[in-house]
Amino acid sequence: MESLRVVDMATDAGKPRKLVLYVAGQTPKSLAAISNLEKICAEHLPGDYVVEVIDLKTNPKLAREHSIVAIPTLVRELPVPIRKIIGDLSDVEKVLVNLRVEGK
């Protein structure tokens, strides 16, 4: 697994959502979180996001630097404030509320 991967680039340079997904290797939960995030972004945020997937197995010091206490964790870095969602992102409504995309 790559330690850092850009899944898609935002087309709206003014207000792209920056999402960072922290995983640990290719566990079932990590793979489910990646798959669920790809589906959510494709269905609800087309062209309005930048996603990075960081594998903490290859970069464990990033967990401490970014205050990650559980994995998988999705961090919405932009727009501020920073929001964190822990889990495999299977609860789409919860993810959308935390990403503040309801009503889009």
GROMACS .gro file of N, CA, C and O in nm:
model
  416
    1MET      N    1   0.085  -0.117   0.000
    1MET     CA    2   0.000   0.000   0.000
    1MET      C    3   0.089   0.123   0.000
    1MET      O    4   0.190   0.128   0.067
    2GLU      N    5   0.049   0.221  -0.075
    2GLU     CA    6   0.124   0.346  -0.078
    2GLU      C    7   0.103   0.419   0.054
    2GLU      O    8  -0.002   0.411   0.116
    3SER      N    9   0.204   0.492   0.097
    3SER     CA   10   0.189   0.566   0.221
    3SER      C   11   0.112   0.695   0.199
    3SER      O   12   0.049   0.746   0.289
    4LEU      N   13   0.113   0.746   0.080
    4LEU     CA   14   0.043   0.870   0.051
    4LEU      C   15  -0.011   0.858  -0.090
    4LEU      O   16   0.062   0.823  -0.182
    5ARG      N   17  -0.139   0.886  -0.106
    5ARG     CA   18  -0.198   0.870  -0.237
    5ARG      C   19  -0.299   0.981  -0.258
    5ARG      O   20  -0.384   1.006  -0.174
    6VAL      N   21  -0.291   1.046  -0.370
    6VAL     CA   22  -0.391   1.145  -0.406
    6VAL      C   23  -0.495   1.074  -0.490
    6VAL      O   24  -0.464   1.017  -0.593
    7VAL      N   25  -0.620   1.073  -0.442
    7VAL     CA   26  -0.727   1.003  -0.509
    7VAL      C   27  -0.790   1.088  -0.617
    7VAL      O   28  -0.820   1.043  -0.724
    8ASP      N   29  -0.808   1.214  -0.588
    8ASP     CA   30  -0.874   1.301  -0.684
    8ASP      C   31  -0.833   1.445  -0.652
    8ASP      O   32  -0.798   1.477  -0.542
    9MET      N   33  -0.840   1.528  -0.749
    9MET     CA   34  -0.808   1.669  -0.730
    9MET      C   35  -0.935   1.751  -0.742
    9MET      O   36  -1.022   1.722  -0.821
   10ALA      N   37  -0.945   1.851  -0.662
   10ALA     CA   38  -1.061   1.938  -0.667
   10ALA      C   39  -1.055   2.028  -0.788
   10ALA      O   40  -0.949   2.073  -0.829
   11THR      N   41  -1.170   2.053  -0.845
   11THR     CA   42  -1.175   2.143  -0.960
   11THR      C   43  -1.203   2.285  -0.916
   11THR      O   44  -1.173   2.378  -0.987
   12ASP      N   45  -1.262   2.302  -0.797
   12ASP     CA   46  -1.290   2.434  -0.744
   12ASP      C   47  -1.171   2.477  -0.659
   12ASP      O   48  -1.160   2.443  -0.543
   13ALA      N   49  -1.081   2.555  -0.719
   13ALA     CA   50  -0.960   2.594  -0.649
   13ALA      C   51  -0.990   2.684  -0.531
   13ALA      O   52  -0.910   2.696  -0.439
   14GLY      N   53  -1.106   2.747  -0.529
   14GLY     CA   54  -1.139   2.838  -0.420
   14GLY      C   55  -1.173   2.769  -0.290
   14GLY      O   56  -1.132   2.813  -0.184
   15LYS      N   57  -1.248   2.662  -0.296
   15LYS     CA   58  -1.293   2.598  -0.173
   15LYS      C   59  -1.290   2.446  -0.183
   15LYS      O   60  -1.393   2.381  -0.168
   16PRO      N   61  -1.176   2.387  -0.207
   16PRO     CA   62  -1.172   2.241  -0.208
   16PRO      C   63  -1.176   2.187  -0.066
   16PRO      O   64  -1.125   2.249   0.027
   17ARG      N   65  -1.240   2.076  -0.048
   17ARG     CA   66  -1.236   2.008   0.080
   17ARG      C   67  -1.110   1.924   0.082
   17ARG      O   68  -1.083   1.851  -0.012
   18LYS      N   69  -1.034   1.936   0.188
   18LYS     CA   70  -0.915   1.854   0.201
   18LYS      C   71  -0.942   1.749   0.306
   18LYS      O   72  -0.967   1.781   0.422
   19LEU      N   73  -0.938   1.625   0.264
   19LEU     CA   74  -0.966   1.512   0.351
   19LEU      C   75  -0.842   1.425   0.360
   19LEU      O   76  -0.779   1.396   0.258
   20VAL      N   77  -0.809   1.385   0.481
   20VAL     CA   78  -0.695   1.295   0.502
   20VAL      C   79  -0.746   1.172   0.575
   20VAL      O   80  -0.807   1.184   0.681
   21LEU      N   81  -0.724   1.057   0.515
   21LEU     CA   82  -0.766   0.931   0.576
   21LEU      C   83  -0.643   0.858   0.627
   21LEU      O   84  -0.552   0.826   0.551
   22TYR      N   85  -0.641   0.834   0.758
   22TYR     CA   86  -0.531   0.762   0.821
   22TYR      C   87  -0.572   0.616   0.837
   22TYR      O   88  -0.678   0.588   0.893
   23VAL      N   89  -0.490   0.526   0.785
   23VAL     CA   90  -0.515   0.383   0.794
   23VAL      C   91  -0.388   0.315   0.844
   23VAL      O   92  -0.282   0.379   0.855
   24ALA      N   93  -0.397   0.186   0.870
   24ALA     CA   94  -0.280   0.109   0.911
   24ALA      C   95  -0.274  -0.018   0.828
   24ALA      O   96  -0.338  -0.117   0.860
   25GLY      N   97  -0.203  -0.012   0.719
   25GLY     CA   98  -0.189  -0.128   0.633
   25GLY      C   99  -0.316  -0.159   0.557
   25GLY      O  100  -0.401  -0.072   0.538
   26GLN      N  101  -0.328  -0.284   0.516
   26GLN     CA  102  -0.442  -0.326   0.435
   26GLN      C  103  -0.536  -0.415   0.515
   26GLN      O  104  -0.575  -0.522   0.470
   27THR      N  105  -0.574  -0.368   0.632
   27THR     CA  106  -0.670  -0.442   0.713
   27THR      C  107  -0.808  -0.428   0.650
   27THR      O  108  -0.833  -0.336   0.572
   28PRO      N  109  -0.899  -0.519   0.685
   28PRO     CA  110  -1.035  -0.507   0.631
   28PRO      C  111  -1.099  -0.371   0.662
   28PRO      O  112  -1.167  -0.313   0.578
   29LYS      N  113  -1.078  -0.319   0.783
   29LYS     CA  114  -1.136  -0.188   0.817
   29LYS      C  115  -1.073  -0.077   0.736
   29LYS      O  116  -1.142   0.016   0.694
   30SER      N  117  -0.943  -0.084   0.714
   30SER     CA  118  -0.875   0.019   0.634
   30SER      C  119  -0.926   0.016   0.490
   30SER      O  120  -0.956   0.121   0.432
   31LEU      N  121  -0.935  -0.102   0.433
   31LEU     CA  122  -0.981  -0.115   0.295
   31LEU      C  123  -1.127  -0.071   0.282
   31LEU      O  124  -1.165  -0.007   0.184
   32ALA      N  125  -1.208  -0.104   0.384
   32ALA     CA  126  -1.348  -0.060   0.382
   32ALA      C  127  -1.358   0.092   0.391
   32ALA      O  128  -1.437   0.154   0.319
   33ALA      N  129  -1.275   0.153   0.475
   33ALA     CA  130  -1.278   0.298   0.489
   33ALA      C  131  -1.238   0.366   0.358
   33ALA      O  132  -1.301   0.465   0.316
   34ILE      N  133  -1.136   0.315   0.291
   34ILE     CA  134  -1.092   0.372   0.163
   34ILE      C  135  -1.204   0.359   0.061
   34ILE      O  136  -1.238   0.456  -0.008
   35SER      N  137  -1.263   0.242   0.052
   35SER     CA  138  -1.372   0.219  -0.044
   35SER      C  139  -1.493   0.307  -0.014
   35SER      O  140  -1.550   0.369  -0.105
   36ASN      N  141  -1.531   0.314   0.113
   36ASN     CA  142  -1.646   0.397   0.150
   36ASN      C  143  -1.620   0.544   0.123
   36ASN      O  144  -1.709   0.616   0.075
   37LEU      N  145  -1.498   0.590   0.150
   37LEU     CA  146  -1.467   0.731   0.124
   37LEU      C  147  -1.469   0.761  -0.025
   37LEU      O  148  -1.521   0.865  -0.067
   38GLU      N  149  -1.416   0.670  -0.105
   38GLU     CA  150  -1.420   0.691  -0.251
   38GLU      C  151  -1.564   0.700  -0.301
   38GLU      O  152  -1.595   0.787  -0.384
   39LYS      N  153  -1.651   0.615  -0.249
   39LYS     CA  154  -1.792   0.619  -0.290
   39LYS      C  155  -1.859   0.749  -0.246
   39LYS      O  156  -1.932   0.811  -0.324
   40ILE      N  157  -1.836   0.788  -0.122
   40ILE     CA  158  -1.898   0.911  -0.070
   40ILE      C  159  -1.852   1.032  -0.150
   40ILE      O  160  -1.934   1.117  -0.188
   41CYS      N  161  -1.724   1.040  -0.177
   41CYS     CA  162  -1.672   1.154  -0.253
   41CYS      C  163  -1.727   1.155  -0.395
   41CYS      O  164  -1.764   1.261  -0.447
   42ALA      N  165  -1.733   1.040  -0.458
   42ALA     CA  166  -1.784   1.033  -0.596
   42ALA      C  167  -1.931   1.070  -0.603
   42ALA      O  168  -1.974   1.138  -0.697
   43GLU      N  169  -2.009   1.028  -0.504
   43GLU     CA  170  -2.153   1.052  -0.508
   43GLU      C  171  -2.194   1.188  -0.454
   43GLU      O  172  -2.289   1.249  -0.503
   44HIS      N  173  -2.123   1.241  -0.353
   44HIS     CA  174  -2.168   1.362  -0.286
   44HIS      C  175  -2.075   1.482  -0.302
   44HIS      O  176  -2.115   1.594  -0.271
   45LEU      N  177  -1.951   1.460  -0.346
   45LEU     CA  178  -1.856   1.570  -0.358
   45LEU      C  179  -1.783   1.566  -0.492
   45LEU      O  180  -1.662   1.586  -0.497
   46PRO      N  181  -1.853   1.542  -0.602
   46PRO     CA  182  -1.778   1.530  -0.728
   46PRO      C  183  -1.700   1.657  -0.762
   46PRO      O  184  -1.757   1.766  -0.768
   47GLY      N  185  -1.570   1.641  -0.776
   47GLY     CA  186  -1.484   1.751  -0.815
   47GLY      C  187  -1.462   1.855  -0.708
   47GLY      O  188  -1.408   1.962  -0.736
   48ASP      N  189  -1.500   1.826  -0.584
   48ASP     CA  190  -1.492   1.927  -0.478
   48ASP      C  191  -1.408   1.877  -0.360
   48ASP      O  192  -1.437   1.908  -0.246
   49TYR      N  193  -1.307   1.798  -0.389
   49TYR     CA  194  -1.231   1.742  -0.278
   49TYR      C  195  -1.090   1.702  -0.321
   49TYR      O  196  -1.063   1.680  -0.438
   50VAL      N  197  -1.004   1.697  -0.221
   50VAL     CA  198  -0.870   1.640  -0.235
   50VAL      C  199  -0.858   1.540  -0.122
   50VAL      O  200  -0.889   1.572  -0.008
   51VAL      N  201  -0.819   1.420  -0.154
   51VAL     CA  202  -0.808   1.315  -0.053
   51VAL      C  203  -0.664   1.264  -0.050
   51VAL      O  204  -0.605   1.239  -0.154
   52GLU      N  205  -0.613   1.251   0.070
   52GLU     CA  206  -0.484   1.186   0.090
   52GLU      C  207  -0.509   1.066   0.180
   52GLU      O  208  -0.584   1.076   0.277
   53VAL      N  209  -0.448   0.954   0.147
   53VAL     CA  210  -0.455   0.836   0.232
   53VAL      C  211  -0.315   0.815   0.288
   53VAL      O  212  -0.219   0.801   0.213
   54ILE      N  213  -0.305   0.816   0.419
   54ILE     CA  214  -0.175   0.800   0.485
   54ILE      C  215  -0.175   0.669   0.562
   54ILE      O  216  -0.261   0.646   0.647
   55ASP      N  217  -0.079   0.584   0.530
   55ASP     CA  218  -0.063   0.456   0.597
   55ASP      C  219   0.031   0.475   0.716
   55ASP      O  220   0.150   0.500   0.700
   56LEU      N  221  -0.025   0.463   0.835
   56LEU     CA  222   0.054   0.485   0.956
   56LEU      C  223   0.153   0.372   0.983
   56LEU      O  224   0.242   0.388   1.065
   57LYS      N  225   0.138   0.259   0.915
   57LYS     CA  226   0.238   0.153   0.930
   57LYS      C  227   0.371   0.194   0.867
   57LYS      O  228   0.476   0.155   0.914
   58THR      N  229   0.365   0.273   0.762
   58THR     CA  230   0.489   0.318   0.698
   58THR      C  231   0.535   0.452   0.753
   58THR      O  232   0.652   0.487   0.738
   59ASN      N  233   0.444   0.527   0.816
   59ASN     CA  234   0.479   0.657   0.875
   59ASN      C  235   0.419   0.668   1.015
   59ASN      O  236   0.335   0.752   1.040
   60PRO      N  237   0.462   0.583   1.110
   60PRO     CA  238   0.397   0.582   1.242
   60PRO      C  239   0.411   0.712   1.320
   60PRO      O  240   0.325   0.745   1.402
   61LYS      N  241   0.515   0.788   1.294
   61LYS     CA  242   0.532   0.913   1.371
   61LYS      C  243   0.424   1.015   1.336
   61LYS      O  244   0.396   1.105   1.415
   62LEU      N  245   0.358   0.999   1.221
   62LEU     CA  246   0.252   1.093   1.183
   62LEU      C  247   0.131   1.081   1.275
   62LEU      O  248   0.057   1.177   1.292
   63ALA      N  249   0.110   0.964   1.335
   63ALA     CA  250  -0.002   0.947   1.428
   63ALA      C  251   0.010   1.043   1.545
   63ALA      O  252  -0.086   1.109   1.583
   64ARG      N  253   0.126   1.051   1.602
   64ARG     CA  254   0.148   1.142   1.714
   64ARG      C  255   0.144   1.287   1.669
   64ARG      O  256   0.079   1.371   1.732
   65GLU      N  257   0.209   1.316   1.557
   65GLU     CA  258   0.214   1.455   1.507
   65GLU      C  259   0.075   1.509   1.475
   65GLU      O  260   0.048   1.627   1.491
   66HIS      N  261  -0.015   1.421   1.429
   66HIS     CA  262  -0.148   1.465   1.388
   66HIS      C  263  -0.256   1.425   1.488
   66HIS      O  264  -0.375   1.433   1.458
   67SER      N  265  -0.214   1.379   1.606
   67SER     CA  266  -0.306   1.344   1.716
   67SER      C  267  -0.410   1.240   1.674
   67SER      O  268  -0.528   1.253   1.704
   68ILE      N  269  -0.364   1.136   1.606
   68ILE     CA  270  -0.452   1.028   1.564
   68ILE      C  271  -0.445   0.919   1.672
   68ILE      O  272  -0.338   0.865   1.699
   69VAL      N  273  -0.559   0.887   1.733
   69VAL     CA  274  -0.562   0.790   1.842
   69VAL      C  275  -0.632   0.661   1.804
   69VAL      O  276  -0.628   0.563   1.879
   70ALA      N  277  -0.699   0.658   1.689
   70ALA     CA  278  -0.768   0.538   1.644
   70ALA      C  279  -0.760   0.534   1.492
   70ALA      O  280  -0.746   0.639   1.426
   71ILE      N  281  -0.769   0.416   1.437
   71ILE     CA  282  -0.767   0.403   1.293
   71ILE      C  283  -0.876   0.307   1.249
   71ILE      O  284  -0.908   0.213   1.324
   72PRO      N  285  -0.934   0.329   1.135
   72PRO     CA  286  -0.911   0.440   1.044
   72PRO      C  287  -0.975   0.569   1.098
   72PRO      O  288  -1.078   0.565   1.166
   73THR      N  289  -0.913   0.681   1.068
   73THR     CA  290  -0.964   0.813   1.103
   73THR      C  291  -0.962   0.901   0.980
   73THR      O  292  -0.859   0.911   0.912
   74LEU      N  293  -1.076   0.964   0.954
   74LEU     CA  294  -1.084   1.062   0.846
   74LEU      C  295  -1.077   1.201   0.908
   74LEU      O  296  -1.151   1.230   1.001
   75VAL      N  297  -0.988   1.284   0.857
   75VAL     CA  298  -0.974   1.421   0.907
   75VAL      C  299  -1.012   1.516   0.795
   75VAL      O  300  -0.955   1.509   0.686
   76ARG      N  301  -1.109   1.601   0.823
   76ARG     CA  302  -1.140   1.709   0.730
   76ARG      C  303  -1.054   1.828   0.771
   76ARG      O  304  -1.078   1.891   0.873
   77GLU      N  305  -0.954   1.856   0.690
   77GLU     CA  306  -0.863   1.968   0.722
   77GLU      C  307  -0.914   2.100   0.669
   77GLU      O  308  -0.890   2.204   0.727
   78LEU      N  309  -0.981   2.096   0.555
   78LEU     CA  310  -1.039   2.217   0.497
   78LEU      C  311  -1.179   2.186   0.452
   78LEU      O  312  -1.201   2.080   0.393
   79PRO      N  313  -1.274   2.271   0.471
   79PRO     CA  314  -1.261   2.400   0.541
   79PRO      C  315  -1.249   2.379   0.692
   79PRO      O  316  -1.290   2.276   0.744
   80VAL      N  317  -1.191   2.477   0.757
   80VAL     CA  318  -1.176   2.471   0.902
   80VAL      C  319  -1.313   2.493   0.965
   80VAL      O  320  -1.400   2.557   0.905
   81PRO      N  321  -1.343   2.448   1.081
   81PRO     CA  322  -1.254   2.380   1.175
   81PRO      C  323  -1.229   2.235   1.134
   81PRO      O  324  -1.308   2.174   1.063
   82ILE      N  325  -1.118   2.182   1.184
   82ILE     CA  326  -1.082   2.044   1.157
   82ILE      C  327  -1.183   1.952   1.224
   82ILE      O  328  -1.224   1.976   1.337
   83ARG      N  329  -1.225   1.850   1.151
   83ARG     CA  330  -1.320   1.752   1.205
   83ARG      C  331  -1.260   1.614   1.186
   83ARG      O  332  -1.195   1.588   1.084
   84LYS      N  333  -1.283   1.526   1.282
   84LYS     CA  334  -1.232   1.389   1.273
   84LYS      C  335  -1.348   1.292   1.282
   84LYS      O  336  -1.438   1.309   1.364
   85ILE      N  337  -1.343   1.190   1.198
   85ILE     CA  338  -1.442   1.085   1.197
   85ILE      C  339  -1.368   0.953   1.210
   85ILE      O  340  -1.284   0.921   1.126
   86ILE      N  341  -1.398   0.879   1.316
   86ILE     CA  342  -1.331   0.752   1.341
   86ILE      C  343  -1.421   0.638   1.295
   86ILE      O  344  -1.541   0.639   1.320
   87GLY      N  345  -1.362   0.541   1.225
   87GLY     CA  346  -1.437   0.423   1.183
   87GLY      C  347  -1.419   0.397   1.035
   87GLY      O  348  -1.340   0.463   0.967
   88ASP      N  349  -1.495   0.299   0.987
   88ASP     CA  350  -1.479   0.258   0.847
   88ASP      C  351  -1.565   0.339   0.750
   88ASP      O  352  -1.572   0.307   0.632
   89LEU      N  353  -1.631   0.442   0.800
   89LEU     CA  354  -1.709   0.537   0.719
   89LEU      C  355  -1.830   0.470   0.653
   89LEU      O  356  -1.879   0.518   0.552
   90SER      N  357  -1.878   0.362   0.713
   90SER     CA  358  -1.994   0.294   0.657
   90SER      C  359  -2.124   0.367   0.685
   90SER      O  360  -2.223   0.346   0.615
   91ASP      N  361  -2.125   0.454   0.786
   91ASP     CA  362  -2.243   0.535   0.816
   91ASP      C  363  -2.236   0.663   0.732
   91ASP      O  364  -2.181   0.764   0.775
   92VAL      N  365  -2.291   0.657   0.614
   92VAL     CA  366  -2.278   0.766   0.518
   92VAL      C  367  -2.337   0.896   0.573
   92VAL      O  368  -2.277   1.004   0.557
   93GLU      N  369  -2.452   0.889   0.638
   93GLU     CA  370  -2.515   1.011   0.691
   93GLU      C  371  -2.425   1.079   0.793
   93GLU      O  372  -2.412   1.201   0.793
   94LYS      N  373  -2.365   1.001   0.880
   94LYS     CA  374  -2.273   1.056   0.981
   94LYS      C  375  -2.155   1.125   0.914
   94LYS      O  376  -2.115   1.235   0.953
   95VAL      N  377  -2.102   1.062   0.812
   95VAL     CA  378  -1.988   1.120   0.740
   95VAL      C  379  -2.029   1.250   0.673
   95VAL      O  380  -1.958   1.351   0.682
   96LEU      N  381  -2.145   1.250   0.609
   96LEU     CA  382  -2.190   1.371   0.538
   96LEU      C  383  -2.216   1.486   0.635
   96LEU      O  384  -2.183   1.600   0.606
   97VAL      N  385  -2.274   1.456   0.750
   97VAL     CA  386  -2.297   1.560   0.849
   97VAL      C  387  -2.165   1.618   0.897
   97VAL      O  388  -2.147   1.739   0.906
   98ASN      N  389  -2.068   1.531   0.924
   98ASN     CA  390  -1.939   1.579   0.972
   98ASN      C  391  -1.860   1.652   0.864
   98ASN      O  392  -1.779   1.739   0.895
   99LEU      N  393  -1.883   1.616   0.740
   99LEU     CA  394  -1.817   1.688   0.631
   99LEU      C  395  -1.894   1.813   0.591
   99LEU      O  396  -1.850   1.890   0.509
  100ARG      N  397  -2.013   1.825   0.650
  100ARG     CA  398  -2.102   1.938   0.622
  100ARG      C  399  -2.136   1.949   0.475
  100ARG      O  400  -2.122   2.054   0.412
  101VAL      N  401  -2.183   1.840   0.419
  101VAL     CA  402  -2.225   1.840   0.279
  101VAL      C  403  -2.375   1.822   0.266
  101VAL      O  404  -2.426   1.814   0.156
  102GLU      N  405  -2.446   1.818   0.380
  102GLU     CA  406  -2.590   1.805   0.371
  102GLU      C  407  -2.646   1.926   0.296
  102GLU      O  408  -2.597   2.037   0.307
  103GLY      N  409  -2.743   1.902   0.215
  103GLY     CA  410  -2.805   2.009   0.138
  103GLY      C  411  -2.734   2.043   0.010
  103GLY      O  412  -2.773   2.133  -0.061
  104LYS      N  413  -2.623   1.972  -0.021
  104LYS     CA  414  -2.551   1.999  -0.146
  104LYS      C  415  -2.621   1.936  -0.262
  104LYS      O  416  -2.678   1.834  -0.253
   0.00000   0.00000   0.00000
